Tab-separated table of C-alpha atoms (C1' of nucleotides) in Angstrom:
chain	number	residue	atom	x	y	z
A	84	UNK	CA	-1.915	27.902	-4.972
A	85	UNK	CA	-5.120	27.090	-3.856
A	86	UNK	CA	-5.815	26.452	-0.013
A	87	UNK	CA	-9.205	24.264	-0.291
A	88	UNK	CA	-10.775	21.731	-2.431
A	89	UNK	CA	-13.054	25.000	-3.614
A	90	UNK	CA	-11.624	25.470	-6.767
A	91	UNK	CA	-13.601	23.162	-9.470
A	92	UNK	CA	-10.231	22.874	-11.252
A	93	UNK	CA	-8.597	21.574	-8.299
A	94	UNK	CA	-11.385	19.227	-7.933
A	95	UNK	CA	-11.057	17.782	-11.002
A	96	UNK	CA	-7.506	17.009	-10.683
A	97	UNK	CA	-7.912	15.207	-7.012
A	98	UNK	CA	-10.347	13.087	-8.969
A	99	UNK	CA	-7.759	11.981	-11.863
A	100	UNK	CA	-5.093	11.793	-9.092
A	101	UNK	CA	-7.272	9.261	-7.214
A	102	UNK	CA	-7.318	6.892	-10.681
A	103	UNK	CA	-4.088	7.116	-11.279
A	104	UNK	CA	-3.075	6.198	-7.690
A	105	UNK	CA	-5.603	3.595	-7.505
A	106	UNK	CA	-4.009	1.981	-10.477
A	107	UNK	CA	-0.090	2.629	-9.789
A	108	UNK	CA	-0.410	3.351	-6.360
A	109	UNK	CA	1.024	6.349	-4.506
A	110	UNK	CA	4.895	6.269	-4.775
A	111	UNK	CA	5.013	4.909	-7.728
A	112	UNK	CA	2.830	7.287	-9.530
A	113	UNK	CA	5.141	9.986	-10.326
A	114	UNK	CA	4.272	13.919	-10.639
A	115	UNK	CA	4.762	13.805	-14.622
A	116	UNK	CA	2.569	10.879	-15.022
A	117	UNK	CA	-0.232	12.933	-12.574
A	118	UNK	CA	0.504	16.070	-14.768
A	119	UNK	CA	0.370	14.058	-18.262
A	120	UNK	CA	-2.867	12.734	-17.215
A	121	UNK	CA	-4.387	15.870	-16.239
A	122	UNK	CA	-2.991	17.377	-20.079
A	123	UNK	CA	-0.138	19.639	-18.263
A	124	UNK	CA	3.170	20.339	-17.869
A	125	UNK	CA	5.146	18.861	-14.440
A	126	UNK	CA	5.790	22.143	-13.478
A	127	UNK	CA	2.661	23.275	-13.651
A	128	UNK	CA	1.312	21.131	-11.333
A	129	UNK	CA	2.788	23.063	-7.981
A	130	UNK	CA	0.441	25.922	-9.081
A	131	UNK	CA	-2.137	23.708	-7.599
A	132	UNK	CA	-0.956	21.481	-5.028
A	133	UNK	CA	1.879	22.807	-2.680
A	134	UNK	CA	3.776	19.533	-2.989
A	135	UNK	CA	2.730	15.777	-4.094
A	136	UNK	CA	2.052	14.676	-0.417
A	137	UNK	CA	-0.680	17.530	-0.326
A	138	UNK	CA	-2.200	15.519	-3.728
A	139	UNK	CA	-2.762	12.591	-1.428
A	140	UNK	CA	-4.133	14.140	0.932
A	141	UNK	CA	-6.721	16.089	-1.166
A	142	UNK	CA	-7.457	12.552	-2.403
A	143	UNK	CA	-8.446	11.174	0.775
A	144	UNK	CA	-10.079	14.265	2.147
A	145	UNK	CA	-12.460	14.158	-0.695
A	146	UNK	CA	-13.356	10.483	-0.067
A	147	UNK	CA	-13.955	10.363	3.556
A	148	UNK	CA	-16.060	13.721	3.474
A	149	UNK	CA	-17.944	12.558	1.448
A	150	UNK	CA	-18.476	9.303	3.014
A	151	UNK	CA	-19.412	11.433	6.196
A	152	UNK	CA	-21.811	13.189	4.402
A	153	UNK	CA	-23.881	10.034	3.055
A	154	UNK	CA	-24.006	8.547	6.319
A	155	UNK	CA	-25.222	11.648	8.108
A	156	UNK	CA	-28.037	11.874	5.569
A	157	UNK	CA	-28.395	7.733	5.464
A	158	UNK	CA	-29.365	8.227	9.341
A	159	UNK	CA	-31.766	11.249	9.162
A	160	UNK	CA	-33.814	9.525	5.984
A	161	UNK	CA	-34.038	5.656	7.512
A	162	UNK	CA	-36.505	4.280	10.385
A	163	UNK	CA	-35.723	4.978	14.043
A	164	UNK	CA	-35.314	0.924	14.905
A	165	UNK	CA	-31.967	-0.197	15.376
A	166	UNK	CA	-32.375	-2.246	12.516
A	167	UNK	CA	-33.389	0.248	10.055
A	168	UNK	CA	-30.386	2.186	11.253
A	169	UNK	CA	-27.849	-0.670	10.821
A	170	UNK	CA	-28.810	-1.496	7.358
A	171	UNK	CA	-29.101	1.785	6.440
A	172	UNK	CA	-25.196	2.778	7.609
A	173	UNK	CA	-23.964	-0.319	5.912
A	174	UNK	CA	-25.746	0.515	2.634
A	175	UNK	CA	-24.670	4.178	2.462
A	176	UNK	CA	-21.126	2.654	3.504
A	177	UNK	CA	-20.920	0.414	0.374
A	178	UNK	CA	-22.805	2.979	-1.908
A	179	UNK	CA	-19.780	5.499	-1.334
A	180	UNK	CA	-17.288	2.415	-1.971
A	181	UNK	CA	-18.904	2.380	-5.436
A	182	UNK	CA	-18.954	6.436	-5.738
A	183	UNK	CA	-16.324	7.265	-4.357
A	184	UNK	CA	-14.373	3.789	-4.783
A	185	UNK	CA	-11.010	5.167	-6.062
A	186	UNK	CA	-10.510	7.698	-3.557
A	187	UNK	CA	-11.816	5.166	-0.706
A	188	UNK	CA	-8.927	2.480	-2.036
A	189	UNK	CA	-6.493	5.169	-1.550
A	190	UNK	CA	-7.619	6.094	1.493
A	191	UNK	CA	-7.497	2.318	2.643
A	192	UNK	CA	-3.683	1.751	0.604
A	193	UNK	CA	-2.227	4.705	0.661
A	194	UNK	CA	-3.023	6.058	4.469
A	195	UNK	CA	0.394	5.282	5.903
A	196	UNK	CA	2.173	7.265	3.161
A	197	UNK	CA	0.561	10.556	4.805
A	198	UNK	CA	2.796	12.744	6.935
A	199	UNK	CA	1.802	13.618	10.441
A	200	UNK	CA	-0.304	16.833	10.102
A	201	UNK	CA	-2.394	15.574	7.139
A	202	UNK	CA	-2.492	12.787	8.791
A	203	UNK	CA	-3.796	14.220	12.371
A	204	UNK	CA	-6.229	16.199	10.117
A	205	UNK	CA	-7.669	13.740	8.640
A	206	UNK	CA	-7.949	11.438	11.307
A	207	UNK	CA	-10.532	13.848	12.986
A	208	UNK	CA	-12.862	13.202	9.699
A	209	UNK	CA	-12.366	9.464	9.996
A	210	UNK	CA	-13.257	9.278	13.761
A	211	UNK	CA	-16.330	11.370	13.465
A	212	UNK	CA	-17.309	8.633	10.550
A	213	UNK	CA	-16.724	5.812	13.349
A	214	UNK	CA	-18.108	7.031	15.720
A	215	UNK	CA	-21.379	7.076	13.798
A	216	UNK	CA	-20.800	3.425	13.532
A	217	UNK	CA	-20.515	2.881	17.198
A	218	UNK	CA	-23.448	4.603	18.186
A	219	UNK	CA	-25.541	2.671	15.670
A	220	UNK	CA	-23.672	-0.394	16.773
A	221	UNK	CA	-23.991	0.178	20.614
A	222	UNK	CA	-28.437	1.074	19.830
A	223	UNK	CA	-28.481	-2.599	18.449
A	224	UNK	CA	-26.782	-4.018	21.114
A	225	UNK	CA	-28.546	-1.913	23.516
A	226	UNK	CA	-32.004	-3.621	21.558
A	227	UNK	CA	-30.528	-6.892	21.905
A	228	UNK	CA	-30.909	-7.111	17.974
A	229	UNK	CA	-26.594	-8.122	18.434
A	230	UNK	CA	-24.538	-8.837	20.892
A	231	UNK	CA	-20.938	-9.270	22.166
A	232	UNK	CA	-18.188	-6.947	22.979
A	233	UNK	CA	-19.148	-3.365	20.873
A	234	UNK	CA	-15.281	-2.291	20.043
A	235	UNK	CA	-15.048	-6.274	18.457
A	236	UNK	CA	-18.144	-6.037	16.487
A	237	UNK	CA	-17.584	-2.633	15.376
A	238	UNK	CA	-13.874	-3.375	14.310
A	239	UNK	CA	-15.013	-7.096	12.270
A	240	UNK	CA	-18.060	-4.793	10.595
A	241	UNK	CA	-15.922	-2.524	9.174
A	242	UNK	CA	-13.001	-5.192	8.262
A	243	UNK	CA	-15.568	-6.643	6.672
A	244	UNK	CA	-16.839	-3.780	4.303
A	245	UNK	CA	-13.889	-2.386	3.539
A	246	UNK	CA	-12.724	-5.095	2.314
A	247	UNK	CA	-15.280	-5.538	-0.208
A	248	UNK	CA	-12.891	-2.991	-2.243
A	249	UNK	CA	-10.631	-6.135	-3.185
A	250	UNK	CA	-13.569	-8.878	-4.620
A	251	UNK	CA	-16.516	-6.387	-5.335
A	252	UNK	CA	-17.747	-6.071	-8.870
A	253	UNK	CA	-19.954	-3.582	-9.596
A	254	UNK	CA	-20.957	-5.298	-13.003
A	255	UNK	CA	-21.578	-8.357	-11.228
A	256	UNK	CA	-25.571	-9.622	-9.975
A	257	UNK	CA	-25.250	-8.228	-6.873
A	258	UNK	CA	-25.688	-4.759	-5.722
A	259	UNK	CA	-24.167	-2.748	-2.575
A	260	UNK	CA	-27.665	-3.313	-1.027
A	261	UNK	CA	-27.668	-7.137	-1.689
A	262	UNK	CA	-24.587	-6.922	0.338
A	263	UNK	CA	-25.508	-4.436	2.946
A	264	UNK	CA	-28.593	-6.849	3.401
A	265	UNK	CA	-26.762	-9.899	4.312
A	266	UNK	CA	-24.299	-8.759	6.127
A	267	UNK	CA	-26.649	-7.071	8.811
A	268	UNK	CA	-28.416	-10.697	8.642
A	269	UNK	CA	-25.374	-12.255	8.972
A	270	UNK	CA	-24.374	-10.441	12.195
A	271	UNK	CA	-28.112	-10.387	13.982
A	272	UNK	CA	-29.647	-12.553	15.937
A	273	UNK	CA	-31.447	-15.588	13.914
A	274	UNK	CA	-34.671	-15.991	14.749
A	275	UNK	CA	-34.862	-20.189	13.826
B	75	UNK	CA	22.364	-16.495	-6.057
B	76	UNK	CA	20.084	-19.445	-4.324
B	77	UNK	CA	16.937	-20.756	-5.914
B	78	UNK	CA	14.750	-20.901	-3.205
B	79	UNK	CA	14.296	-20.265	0.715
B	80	UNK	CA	16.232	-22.780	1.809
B	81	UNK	CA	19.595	-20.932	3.017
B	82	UNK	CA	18.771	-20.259	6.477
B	83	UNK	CA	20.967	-16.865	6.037
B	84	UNK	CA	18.574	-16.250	3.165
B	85	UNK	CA	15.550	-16.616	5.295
B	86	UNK	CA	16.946	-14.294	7.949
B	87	UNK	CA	17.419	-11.842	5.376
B	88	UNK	CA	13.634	-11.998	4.267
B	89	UNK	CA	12.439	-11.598	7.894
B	90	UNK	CA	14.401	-8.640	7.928
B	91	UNK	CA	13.200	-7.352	5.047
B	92	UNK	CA	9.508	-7.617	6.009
B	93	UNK	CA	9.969	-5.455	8.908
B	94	UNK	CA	11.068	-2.918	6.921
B	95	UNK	CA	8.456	-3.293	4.440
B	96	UNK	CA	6.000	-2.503	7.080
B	97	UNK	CA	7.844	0.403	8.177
B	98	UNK	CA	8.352	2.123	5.090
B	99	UNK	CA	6.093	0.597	2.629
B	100	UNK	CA	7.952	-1.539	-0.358
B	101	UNK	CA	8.628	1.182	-2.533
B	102	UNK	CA	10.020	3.634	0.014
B	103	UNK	CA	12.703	0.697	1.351
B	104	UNK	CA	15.982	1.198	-0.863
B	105	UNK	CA	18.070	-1.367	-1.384
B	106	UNK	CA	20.531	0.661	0.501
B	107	UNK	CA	17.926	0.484	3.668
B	108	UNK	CA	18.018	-3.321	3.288
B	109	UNK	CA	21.536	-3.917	3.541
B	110	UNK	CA	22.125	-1.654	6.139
B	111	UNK	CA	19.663	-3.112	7.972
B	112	UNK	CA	21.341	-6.576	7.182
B	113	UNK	CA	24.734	-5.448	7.980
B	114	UNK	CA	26.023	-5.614	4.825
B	115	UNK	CA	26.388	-3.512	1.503
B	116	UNK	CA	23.832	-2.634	-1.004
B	117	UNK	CA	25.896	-4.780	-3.828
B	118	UNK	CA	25.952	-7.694	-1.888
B	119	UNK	CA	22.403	-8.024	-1.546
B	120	UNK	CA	22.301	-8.627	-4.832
B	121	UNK	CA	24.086	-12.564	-3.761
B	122	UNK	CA	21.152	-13.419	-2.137
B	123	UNK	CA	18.275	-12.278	-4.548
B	124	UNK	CA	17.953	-11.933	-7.884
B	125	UNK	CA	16.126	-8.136	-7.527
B	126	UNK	CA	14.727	-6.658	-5.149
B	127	UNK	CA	11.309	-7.923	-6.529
B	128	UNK	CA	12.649	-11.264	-5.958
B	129	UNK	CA	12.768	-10.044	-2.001
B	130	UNK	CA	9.353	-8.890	-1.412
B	131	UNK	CA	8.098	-12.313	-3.404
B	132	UNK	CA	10.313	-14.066	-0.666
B	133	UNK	CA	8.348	-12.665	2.269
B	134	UNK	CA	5.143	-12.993	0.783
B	135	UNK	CA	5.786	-17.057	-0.216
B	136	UNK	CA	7.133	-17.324	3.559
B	137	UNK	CA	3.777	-15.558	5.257
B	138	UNK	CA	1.365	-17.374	3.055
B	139	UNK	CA	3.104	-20.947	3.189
B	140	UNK	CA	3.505	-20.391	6.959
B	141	UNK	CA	-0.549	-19.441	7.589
B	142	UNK	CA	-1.539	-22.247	5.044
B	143	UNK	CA	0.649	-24.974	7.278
B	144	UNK	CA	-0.697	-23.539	10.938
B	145	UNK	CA	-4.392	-23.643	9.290
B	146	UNK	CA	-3.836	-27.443	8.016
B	147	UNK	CA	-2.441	-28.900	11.327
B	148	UNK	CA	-5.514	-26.602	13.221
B	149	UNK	CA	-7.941	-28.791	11.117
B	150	UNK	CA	-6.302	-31.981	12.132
B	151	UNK	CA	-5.999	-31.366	15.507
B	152	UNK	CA	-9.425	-29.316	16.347
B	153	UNK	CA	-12.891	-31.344	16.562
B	154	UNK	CA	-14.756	-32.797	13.754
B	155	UNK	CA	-18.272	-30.602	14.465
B	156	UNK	CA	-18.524	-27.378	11.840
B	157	UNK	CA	-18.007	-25.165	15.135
B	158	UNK	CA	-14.744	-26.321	15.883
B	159	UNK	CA	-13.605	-26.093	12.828
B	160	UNK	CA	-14.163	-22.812	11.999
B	161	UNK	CA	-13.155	-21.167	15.536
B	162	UNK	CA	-10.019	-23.536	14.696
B	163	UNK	CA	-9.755	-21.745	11.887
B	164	UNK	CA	-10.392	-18.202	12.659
B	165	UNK	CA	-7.665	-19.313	15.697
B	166	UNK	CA	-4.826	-19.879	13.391
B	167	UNK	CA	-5.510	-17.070	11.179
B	168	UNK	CA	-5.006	-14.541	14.029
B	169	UNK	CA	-2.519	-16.128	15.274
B	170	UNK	CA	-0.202	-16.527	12.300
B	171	UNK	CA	-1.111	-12.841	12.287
B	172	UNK	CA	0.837	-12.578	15.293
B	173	UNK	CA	3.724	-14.522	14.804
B	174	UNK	CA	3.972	-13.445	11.004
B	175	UNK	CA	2.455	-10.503	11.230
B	176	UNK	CA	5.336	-8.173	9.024
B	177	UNK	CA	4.679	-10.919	6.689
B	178	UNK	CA	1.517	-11.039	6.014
B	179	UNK	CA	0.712	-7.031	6.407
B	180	UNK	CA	3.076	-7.089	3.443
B	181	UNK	CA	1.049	-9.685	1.592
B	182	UNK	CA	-1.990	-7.702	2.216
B	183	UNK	CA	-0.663	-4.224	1.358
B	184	UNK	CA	1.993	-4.533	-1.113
B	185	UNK	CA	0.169	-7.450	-3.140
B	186	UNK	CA	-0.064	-5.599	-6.539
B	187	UNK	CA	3.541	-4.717	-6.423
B	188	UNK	CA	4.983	-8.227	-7.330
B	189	UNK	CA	5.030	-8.763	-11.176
B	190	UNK	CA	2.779	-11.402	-13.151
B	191	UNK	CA	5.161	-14.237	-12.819
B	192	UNK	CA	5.403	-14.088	-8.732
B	193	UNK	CA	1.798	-13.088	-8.670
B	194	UNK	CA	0.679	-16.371	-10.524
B	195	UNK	CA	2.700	-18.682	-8.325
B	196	UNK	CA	1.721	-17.297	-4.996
B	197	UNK	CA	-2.034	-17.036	-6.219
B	198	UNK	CA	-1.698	-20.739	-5.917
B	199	UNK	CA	-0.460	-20.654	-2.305
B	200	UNK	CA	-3.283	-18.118	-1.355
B	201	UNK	CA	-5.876	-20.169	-3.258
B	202	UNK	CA	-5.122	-23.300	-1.765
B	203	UNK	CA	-5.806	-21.474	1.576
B	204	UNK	CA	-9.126	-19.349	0.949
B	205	UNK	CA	-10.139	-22.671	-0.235
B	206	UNK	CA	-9.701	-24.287	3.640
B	207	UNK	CA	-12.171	-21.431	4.731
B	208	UNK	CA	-14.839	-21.973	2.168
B	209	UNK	CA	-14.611	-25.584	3.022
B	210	UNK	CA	-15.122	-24.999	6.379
B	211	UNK	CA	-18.155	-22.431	5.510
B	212	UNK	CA	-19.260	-24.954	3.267
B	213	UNK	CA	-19.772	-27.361	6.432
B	214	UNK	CA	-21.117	-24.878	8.415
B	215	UNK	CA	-23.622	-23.951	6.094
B	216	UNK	CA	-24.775	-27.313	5.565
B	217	UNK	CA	-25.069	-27.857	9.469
B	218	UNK	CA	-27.366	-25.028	9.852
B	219	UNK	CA	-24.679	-23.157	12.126
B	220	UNK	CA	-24.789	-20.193	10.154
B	221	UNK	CA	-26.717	-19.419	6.868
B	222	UNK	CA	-26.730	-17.014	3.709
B	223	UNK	CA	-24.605	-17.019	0.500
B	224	UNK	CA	-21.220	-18.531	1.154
B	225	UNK	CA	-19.274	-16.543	-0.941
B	226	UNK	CA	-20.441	-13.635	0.663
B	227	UNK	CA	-20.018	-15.228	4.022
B	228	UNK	CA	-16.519	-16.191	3.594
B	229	UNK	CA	-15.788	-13.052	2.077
B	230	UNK	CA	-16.844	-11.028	5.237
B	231	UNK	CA	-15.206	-13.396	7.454
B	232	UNK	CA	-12.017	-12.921	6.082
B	233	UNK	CA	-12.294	-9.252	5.893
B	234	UNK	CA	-13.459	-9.082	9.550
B	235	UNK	CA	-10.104	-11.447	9.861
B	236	UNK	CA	-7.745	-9.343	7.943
B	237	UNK	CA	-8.746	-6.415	8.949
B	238	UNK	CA	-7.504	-6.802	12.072
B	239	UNK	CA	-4.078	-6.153	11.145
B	240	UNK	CA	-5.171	-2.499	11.503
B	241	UNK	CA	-6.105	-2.247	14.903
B	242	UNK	CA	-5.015	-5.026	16.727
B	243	UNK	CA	-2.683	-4.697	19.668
B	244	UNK	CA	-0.951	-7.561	21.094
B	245	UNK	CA	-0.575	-5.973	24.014
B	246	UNK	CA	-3.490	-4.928	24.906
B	247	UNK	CA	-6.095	-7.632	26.788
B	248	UNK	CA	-7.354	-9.484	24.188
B	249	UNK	CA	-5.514	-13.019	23.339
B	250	UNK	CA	-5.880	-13.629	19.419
B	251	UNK	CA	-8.109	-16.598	20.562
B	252	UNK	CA	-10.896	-14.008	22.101
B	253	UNK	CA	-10.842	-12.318	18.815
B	254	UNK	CA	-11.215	-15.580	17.258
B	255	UNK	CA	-14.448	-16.984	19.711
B	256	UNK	CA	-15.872	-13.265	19.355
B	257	UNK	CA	-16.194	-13.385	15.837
B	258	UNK	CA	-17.466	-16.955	15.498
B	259	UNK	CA	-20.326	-15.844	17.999
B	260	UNK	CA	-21.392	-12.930	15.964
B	261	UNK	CA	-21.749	-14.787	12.575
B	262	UNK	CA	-23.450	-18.321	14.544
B	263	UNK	CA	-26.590	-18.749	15.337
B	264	UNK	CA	-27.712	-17.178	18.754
B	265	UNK	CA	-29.775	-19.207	20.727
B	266	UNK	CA	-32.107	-16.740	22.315
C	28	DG	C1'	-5.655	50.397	-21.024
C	29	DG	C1'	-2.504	49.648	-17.398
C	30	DG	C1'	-2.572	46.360	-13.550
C	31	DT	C1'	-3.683	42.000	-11.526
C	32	DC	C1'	-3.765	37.257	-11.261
C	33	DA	C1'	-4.572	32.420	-12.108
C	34	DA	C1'	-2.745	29.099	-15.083
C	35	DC	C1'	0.648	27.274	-17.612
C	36	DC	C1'	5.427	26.196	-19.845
C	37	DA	C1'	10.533	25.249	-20.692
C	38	DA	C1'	14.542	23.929	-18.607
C	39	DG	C1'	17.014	21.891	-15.370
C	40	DC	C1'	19.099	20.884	-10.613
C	41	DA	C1'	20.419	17.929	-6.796
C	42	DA	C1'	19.517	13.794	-4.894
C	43	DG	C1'	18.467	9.262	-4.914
C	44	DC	C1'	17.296	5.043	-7.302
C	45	DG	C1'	18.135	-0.175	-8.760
C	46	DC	C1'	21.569	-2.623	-10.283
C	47	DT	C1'	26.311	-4.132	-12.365
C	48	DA	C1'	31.227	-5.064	-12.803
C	49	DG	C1'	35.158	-6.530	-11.008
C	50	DT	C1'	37.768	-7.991	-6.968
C	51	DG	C1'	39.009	-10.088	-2.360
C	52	DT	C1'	38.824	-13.744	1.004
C	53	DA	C1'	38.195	-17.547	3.852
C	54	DA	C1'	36.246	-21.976	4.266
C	55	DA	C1'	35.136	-26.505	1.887
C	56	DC	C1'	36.313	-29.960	-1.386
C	57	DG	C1'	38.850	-33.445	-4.393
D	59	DC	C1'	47.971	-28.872	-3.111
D	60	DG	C1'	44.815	-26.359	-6.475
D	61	DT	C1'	39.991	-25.442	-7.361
D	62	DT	C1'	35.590	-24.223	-6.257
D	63	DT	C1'	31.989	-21.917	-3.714
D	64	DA	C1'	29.627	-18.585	-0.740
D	65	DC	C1'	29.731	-14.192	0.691
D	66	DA	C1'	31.182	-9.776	0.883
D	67	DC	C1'	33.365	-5.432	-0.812
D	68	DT	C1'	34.269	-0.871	-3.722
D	69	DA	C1'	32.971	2.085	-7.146
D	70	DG	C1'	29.984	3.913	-10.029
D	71	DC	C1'	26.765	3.949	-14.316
D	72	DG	C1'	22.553	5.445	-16.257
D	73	DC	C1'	18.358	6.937	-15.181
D	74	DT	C1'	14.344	8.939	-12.644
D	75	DT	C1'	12.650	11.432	-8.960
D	76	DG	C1'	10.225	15.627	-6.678
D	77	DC	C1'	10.559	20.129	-7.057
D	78	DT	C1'	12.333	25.085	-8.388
D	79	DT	C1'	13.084	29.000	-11.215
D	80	DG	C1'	11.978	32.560	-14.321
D	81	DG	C1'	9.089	33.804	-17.709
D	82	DT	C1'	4.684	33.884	-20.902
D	83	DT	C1'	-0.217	34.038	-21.786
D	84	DG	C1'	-4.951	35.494	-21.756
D	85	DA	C1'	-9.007	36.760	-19.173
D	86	DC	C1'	-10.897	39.997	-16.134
D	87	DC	C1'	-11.171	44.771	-13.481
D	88	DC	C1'	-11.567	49.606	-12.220
DNA sequence: GGGTCAACCAAGCAAGCGCTAGTGTAAACG
DNA sequence: CGTTTACACTAGCGCTTGCTTGGTTGACCC
């Protein structure tokens, strides 16, 4: 048994995991419907993954590294202005939601179903990824570009991206950065 | 077996229910967790609903008929100006989130587990409600209150809303109806 | 060319699942 | 009084669940 995400094989199985619990959803997904789709036996499945919980987990770890990662680099490549820096987070944030989207609505679904050490572990990677949001968030405010109380407008910016997952349609007219746009208009000031 | 909510013993069954829902997610409660929890025996249950799908329908129907009702009498009772109306709004959601609140986490998270038939009947129920906000949006639009696409807008809104769910802490200092003026600051107009 | 090792399979166990069948009982009804 | 009704019980059926065990295969290594 593997103990990272290194092994390509073990990569490729988090990624048909994350499908099938997208579409069945965690519990009810069951280890010989995860093997079937992955063209193995039930068995063989605990050569990989210690036991189904650690499946999840992989799931989500994928997802919100990643979503770390594109943020990080979202930052370094956009213009210094608070602005520039808000658009930019919320753009990389709904660009992974496409990318990434099955493993981000598992993330979002299926957290709870976690036990406490994955749960611990991952929670460092998902506060790192917040706190980039709150140091963007508390430069605009700082600029005066928003205001109000910066845990609030933090919190109702991401309620209101993640929840994109449930309405967004790729195939529809509008693309992440249509949406990125007008939220961050939505939320500064209006100049009349 | 009773046909709808009416037996008060049936409705204290479904509040009971949606606490444990929350707890342990809707697949993860047995129908052995219910009764016990009930104070009666597994069988039994079976008196009171049809299935056990019939249960988590029950709670979901009660949360969303309950936050349609508190958002109808908010409308009659608030101002007629587009302002008042939608901090009346964004007041009763979050507060139905409170009273409700095992409810409607359970409408949010455990949505795709009902089958097509309960699905289609409460999709009326939740309809008939989204449609209060974009009416509301609608009016605020049109007043020049706030501005951009309104099904975007109203989407946000109610993720910002729902979201909340998450983090929220009665509790702690904030009454539902700071949440509420908060978030109807961010998305208005700031005069300078 | 024997040893190592990742990857897989066949078979099945123990536990738990939703739900049913049949019965008992006390209150309400005509 | 006899009948009905609501509510609860006991007992368990048939099935699925996550996971284990013991063994096989083929590629690579010194």
């Amino acid at each position: 048994m593997n103990v990272m995400n290194e092994s390509p094989r073990r990569k490729e199985l988090t990624r048909l995991a994350a499908q099938l619990f997208v579409q069945e959803g965690f519990d009810r997904t069951t280890v010989r419907m995860l093997a079937q789709e992955m063209g193995i036996k039930s068995g063989s499945l605990f050569h990989h993954f210690r036991d189904k919980q650690e499946i999840l987990a992989a799931v989500i770890e994928e997802g919100t590294h990643n979503a770390l990662a594109m943020a990080r680099q979202a930052l370094v490549e956009c213009g210094p202005d608070a602005e520039s820096r808000l658009r930019a987070m919320a753009r990389a944030h709904l660009e992974t939601l496409l990318t990434d989207r099955n493993a981000h609505v598992v993330a979002l679904y299926e957290w709870r179903r976690l036990d406490p050490e994955a749960r611990a572990h991952l929670s460092h990677l998902r506060d790192a990824y917040e706190a980039l949001w709150e140091e963007v968030i508390d430069a605009a405010l700082a600029e005066g570009l928003i205001h109000g109380d910066r845990f609030l407008v933090s919190r109702f910016v991401m309620g209101a991206l993640n929840w994109t997952v449930r309405w967004y349609d790729p195939r529809g007219p509008r693309t992440p950065d249509d949406l990125a746009d007008e939220l961050v208009a939505m939320i500064t000031r209006h100049p009349a």
